[in-house]
Coordinates of C-alpha atoms and ligand atoms in Angstrom, one line a residue:
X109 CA -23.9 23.7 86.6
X110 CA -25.8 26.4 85.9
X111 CA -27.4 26.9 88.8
X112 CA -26.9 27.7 93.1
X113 CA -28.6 24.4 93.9
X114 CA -28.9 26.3 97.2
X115 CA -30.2 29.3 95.9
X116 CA -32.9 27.4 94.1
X117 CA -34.0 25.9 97.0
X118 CA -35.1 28.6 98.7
X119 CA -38.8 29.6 99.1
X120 CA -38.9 32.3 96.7
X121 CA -39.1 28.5 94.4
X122 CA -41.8 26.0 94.1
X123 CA -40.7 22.3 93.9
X124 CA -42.1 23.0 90.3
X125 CA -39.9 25.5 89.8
X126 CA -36.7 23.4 91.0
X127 CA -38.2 20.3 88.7
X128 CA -38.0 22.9 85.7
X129 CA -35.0 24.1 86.5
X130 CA -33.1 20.7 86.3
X131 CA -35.2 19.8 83.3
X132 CA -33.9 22.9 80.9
X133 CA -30.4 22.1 82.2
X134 CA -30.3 18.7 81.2
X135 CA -32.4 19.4 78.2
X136 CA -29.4 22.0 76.8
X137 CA -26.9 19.7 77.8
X138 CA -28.4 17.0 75.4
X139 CA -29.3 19.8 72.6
X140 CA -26.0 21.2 72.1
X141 CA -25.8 20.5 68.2
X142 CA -28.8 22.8 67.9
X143 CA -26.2 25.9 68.5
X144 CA -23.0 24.0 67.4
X145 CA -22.8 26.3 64.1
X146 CA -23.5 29.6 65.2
X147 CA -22.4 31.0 61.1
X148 CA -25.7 32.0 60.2
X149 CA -27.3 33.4 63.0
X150 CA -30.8 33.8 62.0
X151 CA -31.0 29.8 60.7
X152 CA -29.6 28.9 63.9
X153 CA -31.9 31.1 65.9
X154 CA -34.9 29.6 63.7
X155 CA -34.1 26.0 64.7
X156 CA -33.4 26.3 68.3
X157 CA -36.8 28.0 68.1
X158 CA -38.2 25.1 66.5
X159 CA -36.8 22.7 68.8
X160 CA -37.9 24.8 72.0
X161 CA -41.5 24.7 70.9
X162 CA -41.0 21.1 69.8
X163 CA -40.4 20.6 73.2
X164 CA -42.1 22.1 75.1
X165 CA -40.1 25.0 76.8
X166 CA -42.9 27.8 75.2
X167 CA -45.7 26.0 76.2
X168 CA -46.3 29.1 78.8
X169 CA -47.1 31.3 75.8
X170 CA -50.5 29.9 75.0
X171 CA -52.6 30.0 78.3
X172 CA -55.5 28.1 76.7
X173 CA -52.6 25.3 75.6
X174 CA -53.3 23.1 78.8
X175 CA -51.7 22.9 81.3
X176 CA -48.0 21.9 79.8
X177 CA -45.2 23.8 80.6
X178 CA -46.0 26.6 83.3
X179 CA -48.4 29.3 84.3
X180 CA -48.2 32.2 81.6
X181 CA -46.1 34.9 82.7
X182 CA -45.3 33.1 85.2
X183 CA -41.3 35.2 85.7
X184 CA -39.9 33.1 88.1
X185 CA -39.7 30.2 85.6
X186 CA -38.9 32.6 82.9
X187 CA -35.9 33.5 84.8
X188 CA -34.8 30.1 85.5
X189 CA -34.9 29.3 81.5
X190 CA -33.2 32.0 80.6
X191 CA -30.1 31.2 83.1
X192 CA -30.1 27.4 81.5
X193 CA -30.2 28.7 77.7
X194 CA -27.5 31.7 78.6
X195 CA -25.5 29.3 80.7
X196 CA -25.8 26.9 77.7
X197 CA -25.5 29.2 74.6
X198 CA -26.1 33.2 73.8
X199 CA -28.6 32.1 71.0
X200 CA -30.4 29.8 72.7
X201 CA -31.2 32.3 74.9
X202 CA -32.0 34.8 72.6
X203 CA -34.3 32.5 70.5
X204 CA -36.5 31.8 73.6
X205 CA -36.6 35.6 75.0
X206 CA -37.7 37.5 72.0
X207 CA -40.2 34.7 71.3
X208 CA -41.5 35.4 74.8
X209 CA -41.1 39.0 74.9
X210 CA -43.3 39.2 71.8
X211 CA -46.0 37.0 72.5
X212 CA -46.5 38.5 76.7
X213 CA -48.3 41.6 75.4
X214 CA -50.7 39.2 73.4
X215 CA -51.1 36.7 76.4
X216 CA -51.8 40.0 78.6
X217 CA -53.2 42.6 76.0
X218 CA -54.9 40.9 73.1
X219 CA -58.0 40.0 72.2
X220 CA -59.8 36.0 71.8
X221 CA -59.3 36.3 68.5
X222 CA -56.1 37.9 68.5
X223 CA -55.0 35.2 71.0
X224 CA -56.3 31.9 69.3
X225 CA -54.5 33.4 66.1
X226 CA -50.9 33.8 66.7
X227 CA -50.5 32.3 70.6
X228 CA -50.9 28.7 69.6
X229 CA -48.1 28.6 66.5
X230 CA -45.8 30.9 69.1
X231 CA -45.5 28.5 71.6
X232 CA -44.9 26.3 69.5
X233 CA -42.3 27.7 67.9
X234 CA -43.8 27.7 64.3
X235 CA -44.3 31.4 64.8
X236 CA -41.7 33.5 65.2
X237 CA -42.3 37.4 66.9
X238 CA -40.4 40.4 68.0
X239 CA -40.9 43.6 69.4
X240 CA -40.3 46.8 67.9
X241 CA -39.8 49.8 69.9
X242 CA -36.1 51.6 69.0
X243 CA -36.2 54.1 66.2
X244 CA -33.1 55.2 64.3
X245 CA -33.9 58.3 66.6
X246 CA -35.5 57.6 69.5
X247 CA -34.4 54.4 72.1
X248 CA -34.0 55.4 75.6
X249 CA -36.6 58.2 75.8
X250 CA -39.8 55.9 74.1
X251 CA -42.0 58.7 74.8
X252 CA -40.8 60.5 72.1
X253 CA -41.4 57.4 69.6
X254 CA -41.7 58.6 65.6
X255 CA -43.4 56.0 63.6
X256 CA -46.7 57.6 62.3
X257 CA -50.0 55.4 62.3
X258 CA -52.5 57.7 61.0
X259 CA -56.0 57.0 61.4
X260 CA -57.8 56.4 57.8
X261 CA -61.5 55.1 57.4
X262 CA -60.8 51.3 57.1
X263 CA -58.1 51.0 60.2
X264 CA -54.6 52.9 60.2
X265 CA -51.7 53.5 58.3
X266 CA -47.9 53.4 59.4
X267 CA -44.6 55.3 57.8
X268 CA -41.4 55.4 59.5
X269 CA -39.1 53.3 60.9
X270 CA -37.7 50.9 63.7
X271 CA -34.2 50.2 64.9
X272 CA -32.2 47.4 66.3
X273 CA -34.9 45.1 66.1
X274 CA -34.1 41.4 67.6
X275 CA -35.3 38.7 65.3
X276 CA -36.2 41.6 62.9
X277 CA -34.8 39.5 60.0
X278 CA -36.7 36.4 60.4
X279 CA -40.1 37.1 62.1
X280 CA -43.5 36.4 61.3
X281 CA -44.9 39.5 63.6
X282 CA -44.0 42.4 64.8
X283 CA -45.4 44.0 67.7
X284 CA -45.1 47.8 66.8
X285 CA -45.0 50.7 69.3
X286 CA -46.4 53.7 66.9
X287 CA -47.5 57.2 67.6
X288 CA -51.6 57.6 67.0
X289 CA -51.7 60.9 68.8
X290 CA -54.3 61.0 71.1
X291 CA -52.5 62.8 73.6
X292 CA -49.0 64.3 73.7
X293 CA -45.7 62.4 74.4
X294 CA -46.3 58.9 76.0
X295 CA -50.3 59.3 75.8
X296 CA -50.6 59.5 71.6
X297 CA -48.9 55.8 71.2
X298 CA -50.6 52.8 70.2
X299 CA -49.5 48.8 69.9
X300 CA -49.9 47.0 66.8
X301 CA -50.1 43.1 65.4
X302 CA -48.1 43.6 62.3
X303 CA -47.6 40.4 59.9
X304 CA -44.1 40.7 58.3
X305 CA -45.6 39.6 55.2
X306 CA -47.9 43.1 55.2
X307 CA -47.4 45.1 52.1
X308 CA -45.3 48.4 52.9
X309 CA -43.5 46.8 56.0
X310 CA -39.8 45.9 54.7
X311 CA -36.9 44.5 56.5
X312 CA -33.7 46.5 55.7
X313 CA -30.4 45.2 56.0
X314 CA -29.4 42.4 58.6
X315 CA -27.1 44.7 61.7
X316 CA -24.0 42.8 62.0
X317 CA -23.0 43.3 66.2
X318 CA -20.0 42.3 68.1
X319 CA -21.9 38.8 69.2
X320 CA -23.8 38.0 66.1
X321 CA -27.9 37.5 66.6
X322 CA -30.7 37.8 64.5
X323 CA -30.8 41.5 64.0
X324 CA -32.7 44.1 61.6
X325 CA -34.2 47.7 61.0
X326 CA -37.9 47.6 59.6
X327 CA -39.0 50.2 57.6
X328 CA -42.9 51.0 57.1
X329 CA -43.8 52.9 54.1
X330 CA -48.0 53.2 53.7
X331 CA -48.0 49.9 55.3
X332 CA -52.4 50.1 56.0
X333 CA -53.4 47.8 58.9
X334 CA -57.0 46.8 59.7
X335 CA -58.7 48.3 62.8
X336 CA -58.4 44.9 64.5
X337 CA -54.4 44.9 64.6
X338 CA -54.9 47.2 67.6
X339 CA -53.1 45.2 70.5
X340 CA -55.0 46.8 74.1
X341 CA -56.3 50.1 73.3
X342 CA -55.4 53.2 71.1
X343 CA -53.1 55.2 73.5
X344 CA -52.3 52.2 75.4
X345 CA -49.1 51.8 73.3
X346 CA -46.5 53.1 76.2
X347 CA -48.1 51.0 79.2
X348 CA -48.2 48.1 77.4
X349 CA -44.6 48.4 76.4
X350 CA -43.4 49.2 80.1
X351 CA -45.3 46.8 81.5
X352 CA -43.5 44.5 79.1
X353 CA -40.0 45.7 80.1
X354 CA -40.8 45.7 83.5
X355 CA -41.5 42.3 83.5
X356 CA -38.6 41.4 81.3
X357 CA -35.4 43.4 82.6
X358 CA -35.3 41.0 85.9
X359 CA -34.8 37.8 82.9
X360 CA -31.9 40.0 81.6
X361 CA -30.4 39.7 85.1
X362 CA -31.1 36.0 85.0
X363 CA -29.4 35.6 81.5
X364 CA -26.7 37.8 82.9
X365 CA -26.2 35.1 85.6
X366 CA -25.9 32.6 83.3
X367 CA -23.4 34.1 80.9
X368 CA -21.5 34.7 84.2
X369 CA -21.8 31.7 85.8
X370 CA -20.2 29.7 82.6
X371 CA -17.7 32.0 82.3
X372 CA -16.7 31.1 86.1
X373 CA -17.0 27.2 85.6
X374 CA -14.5 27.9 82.6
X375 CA -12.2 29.9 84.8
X376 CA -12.4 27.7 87.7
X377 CA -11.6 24.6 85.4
X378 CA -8.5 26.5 83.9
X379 CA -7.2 27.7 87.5
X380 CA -7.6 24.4 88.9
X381 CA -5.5 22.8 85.9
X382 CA -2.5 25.4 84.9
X383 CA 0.2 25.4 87.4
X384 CA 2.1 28.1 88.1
X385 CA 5.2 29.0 91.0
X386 CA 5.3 25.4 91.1
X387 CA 1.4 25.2 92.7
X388 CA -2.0 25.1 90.7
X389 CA -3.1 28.7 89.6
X390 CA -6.3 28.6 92.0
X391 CA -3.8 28.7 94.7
X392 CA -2.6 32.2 94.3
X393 CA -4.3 34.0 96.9
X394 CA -4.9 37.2 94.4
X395 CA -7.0 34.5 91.9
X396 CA -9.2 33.3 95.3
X397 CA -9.1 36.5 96.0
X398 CA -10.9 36.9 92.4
X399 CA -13.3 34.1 93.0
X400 CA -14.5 35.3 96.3
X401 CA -15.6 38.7 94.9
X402 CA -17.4 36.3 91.8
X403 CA -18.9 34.7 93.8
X404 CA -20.1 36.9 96.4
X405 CA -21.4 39.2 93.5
X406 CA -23.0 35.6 91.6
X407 CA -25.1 35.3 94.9
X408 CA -26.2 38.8 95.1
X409 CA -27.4 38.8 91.4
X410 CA -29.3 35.4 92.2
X411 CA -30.9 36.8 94.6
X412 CA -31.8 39.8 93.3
X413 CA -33.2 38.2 90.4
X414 CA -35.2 35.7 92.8
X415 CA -36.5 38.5 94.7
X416 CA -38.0 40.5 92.3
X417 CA -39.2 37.4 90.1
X418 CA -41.1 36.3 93.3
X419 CA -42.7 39.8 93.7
X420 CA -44.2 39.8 89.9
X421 CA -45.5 35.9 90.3
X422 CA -47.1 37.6 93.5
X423 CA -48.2 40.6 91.5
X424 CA -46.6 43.2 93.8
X425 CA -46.0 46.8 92.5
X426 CA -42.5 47.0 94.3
X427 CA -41.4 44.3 91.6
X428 CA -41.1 47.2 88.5
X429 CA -38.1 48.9 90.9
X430 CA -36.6 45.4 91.7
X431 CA -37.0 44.1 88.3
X432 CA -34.6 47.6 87.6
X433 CA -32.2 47.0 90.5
X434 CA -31.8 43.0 89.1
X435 CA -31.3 44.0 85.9
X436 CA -28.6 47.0 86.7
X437 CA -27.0 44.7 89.5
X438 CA -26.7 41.5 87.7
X439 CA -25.5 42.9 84.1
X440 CA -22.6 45.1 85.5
X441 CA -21.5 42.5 87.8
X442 CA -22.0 40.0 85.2
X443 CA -19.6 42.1 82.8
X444 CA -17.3 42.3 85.7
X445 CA -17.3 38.6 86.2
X446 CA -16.4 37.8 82.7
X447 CA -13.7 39.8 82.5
X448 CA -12.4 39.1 85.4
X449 CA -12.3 34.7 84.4
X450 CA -10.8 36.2 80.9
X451 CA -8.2 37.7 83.0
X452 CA -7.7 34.1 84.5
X453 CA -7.4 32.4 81.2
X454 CA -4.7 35.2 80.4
X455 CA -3.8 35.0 76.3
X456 CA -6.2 32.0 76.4
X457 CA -8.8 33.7 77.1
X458 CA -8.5 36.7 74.0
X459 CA -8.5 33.4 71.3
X460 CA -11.4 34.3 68.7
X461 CA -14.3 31.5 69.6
X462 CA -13.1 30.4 73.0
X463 CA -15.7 30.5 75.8
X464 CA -13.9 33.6 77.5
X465 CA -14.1 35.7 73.9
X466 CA -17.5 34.8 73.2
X467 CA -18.6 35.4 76.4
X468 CA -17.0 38.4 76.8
X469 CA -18.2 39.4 73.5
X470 CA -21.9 38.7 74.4
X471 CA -22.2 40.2 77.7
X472 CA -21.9 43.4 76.4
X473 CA -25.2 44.1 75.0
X474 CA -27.6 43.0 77.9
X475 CA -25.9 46.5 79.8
X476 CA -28.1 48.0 76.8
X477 CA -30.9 46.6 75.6
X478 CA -34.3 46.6 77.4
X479 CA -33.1 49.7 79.1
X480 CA -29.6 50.6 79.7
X481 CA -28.0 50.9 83.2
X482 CA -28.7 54.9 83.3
X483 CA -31.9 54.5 82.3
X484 CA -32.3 51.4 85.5
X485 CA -30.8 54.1 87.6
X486 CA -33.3 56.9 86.7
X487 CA -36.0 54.4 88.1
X488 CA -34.2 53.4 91.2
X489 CA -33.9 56.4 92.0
X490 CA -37.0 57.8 90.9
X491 CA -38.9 55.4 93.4
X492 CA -37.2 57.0 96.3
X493 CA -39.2 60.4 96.0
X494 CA -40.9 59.1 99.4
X495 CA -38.1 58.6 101.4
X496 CA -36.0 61.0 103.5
X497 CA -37.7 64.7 104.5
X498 CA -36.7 67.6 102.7
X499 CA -35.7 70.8 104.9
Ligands
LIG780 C1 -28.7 43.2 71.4 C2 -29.8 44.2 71.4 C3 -31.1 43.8 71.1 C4 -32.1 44.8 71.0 N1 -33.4 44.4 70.7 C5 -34.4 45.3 70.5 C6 -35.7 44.9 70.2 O1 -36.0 43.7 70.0 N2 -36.6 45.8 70.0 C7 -36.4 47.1 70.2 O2 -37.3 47.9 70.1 N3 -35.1 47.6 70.6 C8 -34.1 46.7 70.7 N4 -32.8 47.1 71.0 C9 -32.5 48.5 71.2 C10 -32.4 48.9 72.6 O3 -33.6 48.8 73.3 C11 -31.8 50.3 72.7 O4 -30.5 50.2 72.2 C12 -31.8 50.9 74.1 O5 -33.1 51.2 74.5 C13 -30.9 52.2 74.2 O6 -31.3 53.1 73.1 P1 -30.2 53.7 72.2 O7 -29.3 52.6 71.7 O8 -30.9 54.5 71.1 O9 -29.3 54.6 73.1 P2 -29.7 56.1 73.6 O10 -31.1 56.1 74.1 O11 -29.3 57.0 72.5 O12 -28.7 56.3 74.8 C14 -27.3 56.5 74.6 C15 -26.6 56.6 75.9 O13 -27.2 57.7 76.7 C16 -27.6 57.2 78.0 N5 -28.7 57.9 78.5 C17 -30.0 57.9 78.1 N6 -30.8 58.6 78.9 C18 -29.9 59.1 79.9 C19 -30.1 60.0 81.0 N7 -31.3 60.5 81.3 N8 -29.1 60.3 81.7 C20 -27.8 59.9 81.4 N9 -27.6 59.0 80.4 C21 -28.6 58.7 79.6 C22 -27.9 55.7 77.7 O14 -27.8 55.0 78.9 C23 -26.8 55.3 76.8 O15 -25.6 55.1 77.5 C24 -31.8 46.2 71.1 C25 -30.5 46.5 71.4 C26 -29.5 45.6 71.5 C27 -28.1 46.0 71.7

C-alpha cells in the first residue's frame, strides 16, 4: 500500500484528494511494464512520461486545460503522486517531478504566450522540461550562479555551463537560472525559456549515478536568445527559483515516504516469512523493535509532509520553513528506514536489483538534490531569529 489510509483521511485532505490518491495507486499497479526495463534510463523516463500525460496525471500543468486533473500547483496532490510513483518505481517518479518542476515557474511566472506555447504539450507529456540551476561550480550557494547572459540589441546571449541537470539528456526546454547583473549576488540573475534545439546550447555527456536517471551537464557557448525567453522579470531569476524549491522540497519528503514505505512492505513481507530460533523472524523483539521506530518515524514524515503541503495549498508564508523541515525530516528518516528493512533482508537484501539494493541505492540522492540537509538546516534555523531574547 502506499499509503496511511488513516493519515489520508485527515482534514489536511479533501475527499478529492483521497479519490486521487487511490486512483495513482491503482493506476501504477496496472502500469508496471512502463518501468519494467529500467536499461536505458532516458527511453524509459520518456515513456513513462508519455504515458503520465496520456493519462492524465499532468493535467495540473496547464491551468487553461479544463478542469481535468487538479488545481495547478495545487502541492498537496503533488505530494500524494509523488508517494504512489516513488512507492511504485524511482523513475516513475522522477519522470513526473522534473516535468512538474519545470513547467511551475511557467504556470506561475510566464507570460499568455509563453504559457499557451509550452504548458499544453507539457502536461501532456509530449514536452519534456528541466530545470537548470547547478553549475560545475556553484550548487548550494545559487547566489553565486556563473552562467553569463549578456544583454546584446536583439535579446541576450548565454556562455557557460550547468551541472547535474535531471532530464538534461532528453529535454525539449530548459529553464535556465543565468547571471544578467543588475545587481550583485542573488539580485543580477535572470530565468530563461531555452529550446534544447537552440544553436550554441549543447548537451555533454550523459552522468552515470549510483541509481541511474536521465542525467546531463549543458553547456552554452554564444547560445543568443530573443528578448521574449525572459521567464518573470530580468533580476527575478533567484525568487523565481526559491519559490520553486520551496514549493518542491516538501514533494521530496513525499517521495522519500514512498521509497520508504516500499522498502518496509518488503521487509515486513520477508520478516513475516523467514523463520528463525524456530519462530517467524518478525517475532524477535529487536526486529519489532525495528518496525516500531519505522513506523513511528513513517508517521512523522506523513505528517510533516501533510502539514506543510496544506500550508502552501492555503498560501501561508510559514509553509517555505515546513516545506524545509519535511524535506530534512522525511529524507534522513527515510534513508534510515531503508537501511534498516536491508538489514532485515540480511545477504538478501545486498543482491544487485533486489528491492532493498535498489532502494537503498536510490534514496541516497533525495538527501541532496533540491537542497541538501545542511542547506534545510540553515533555513530552519534561520527562521528562528524571532524567538528567544538575547541578554
Ligand atoms: C539526483 C540529482 C538530481 C539533480 N537535479 C538537478 C536539476 O534538475 N537541476 C539542477 O539545477 N540541479 C540538480 N541537481 C544538483 C543539486 O541541486 C546539487 O547537487 C545540490 O544543490 C548541492 O550542490 P552540490 O552538489 O554542488 O554540493 P555543494 O553545494 O558543493 O555542497 C557540498 C556539501 O557542502 C555542504 N554545505 C553547503 N553549504 C553548507 C553550509 N553553509 N554549512 C555546512 N555545509 C554546507 C552541502 O550540504 C554538501 O554536503 C541534482 C542533483 C542530484 C543528486
Amino acid at each position: 500500500m502506499s499509503f496511511d489510509a488513516g493519515i489520508l483521511a485527515l482534514p489536511f485532505y479533501e475527499p478529492r484528494h483521497v479519490e486521487r490518491a487511490r486512483q495513482i495507486e491503482s493506476w501504477c499497479a496496472e502500469h508496471t511494464e512502463l518501468w519494467d526495463d529500467q536499461a536505458d534510463p532516458d527511453a524509459t523516463g520518456l515513456r513513462i512520461l508519455r504515458a503520465l500525460g496520456e493519462h492524465g496525471w499532468l493535467a495540473a500543468l496547464d491551468p487553461a486545460g479544463g478542469p481535468q486533473g487538479l488545481a495547478a500547483g495545487d502541492c498537496r496532490s503533488l505530494c500524494l503522486l509523488r508517494e504512489a510513483l516513488a512507492y511504485a518505481d524511482d523513475l516513475a517518479d522522477f519522470a513526473f517531478s522534473i516535468q512538474a518542476l519545470a513547467a511551475t515557474p511557467i504556470v506561475r511566472h510566464g507570460t499568455e504566450e509563453q504559457q499557451r506555447r509550452y504548458l499544453a504539450p507539457m502536461a501532456k507529456g509530449t514536452l519534456c522540461g528541466a530545470f537548470a540551476i547547478s553549475e560545475p561550480e556553484v550548487g548550494s550557494d545559487v547566489a553565486a550562479i556563473g552562467l553569463k547572459a549578456e544583454r546584446v540589441a536583439d535579446g541576450y546571449v548565454l556562455n557557460g555551463k550547468k551541472a547535474w541537470i535531471a532530464n538534461g539528456g532528453i529535454a525539449d526546454l530548459f529553464c535556465v537560472i543565468a547571471r544578467t547583473g543588475e545587481g550583485p549576488g542573488a539580485l543580477g540573475l535572470t530565468a530563461f525559456l531555452v529550446p534544447a534545439n537552440t544553436p550554441g546550447l549543447t548537451v555533454g555527456q550523459r552522468v552515470p549515478l549510483i541509481a541511474p536517471r536521465s542525467f546531463a551537464d549543458l553547456e552554452f557557448l554564444d547560445c543568443r536568445l530573443p528578448p521574449d525567453s525572459v521567464l518573470g522579470r530580468p533580476g527575478g531569476g533567484f525568487v523565481i527559483a526559491m519559490e520553486v524549491l520551496e514549493r518542491f522540497r516538501m514533494t521530496v519528503g513525499a517521495a522519500a515516504i514512498g521509497f520508504a514505505r516500499r522498502a518496509t512492505d518488503a521487509a515486513l513481507t520477508h520478516a513475516k516469512n523467514r523463520s528463525m530460533y524456530g519462530a517467524r523472524q518478525f517475532d524477535l523483539q529487536l526486529v519489532k523493535a525495528t518496525f516500531a521506530e519505522i513506523e513511528v518515524e513513517l508517521n512523522a514524515a506523513s505528517l510533516l509532509v501533510a502539514r506543510a503541503a496544506w500550508e502552501a495549498d492555503r498560501g501561508d508564508p510559514a509553509a517555505a520553513k515546513h516545506s524545509s523541515i519535511a524535506k530534512l525530516y522525511a529524507t534522513e528518516h527515510a534513508q534510515h528506514i531503508v537501511d534498516a528493512c536491508v538489514q532485515v533482508f540480511g545477504a538478501a537484501g545486498l543482491v544487485a536489483d533486489s528491492v532493498p539494493e535498489r532502494l537503498y541505492r536510490q534514496i541516497r540522492s533525495l538527501r541532496i538534490y533540491e537542497g541538501t540537509s545542511e542547506v534545510q538546516k540553515l533555513i530552519i534555523a534561520g527562521s528562528l531569529g524571532g524567538r528567544g531574547r538575547a541578554k
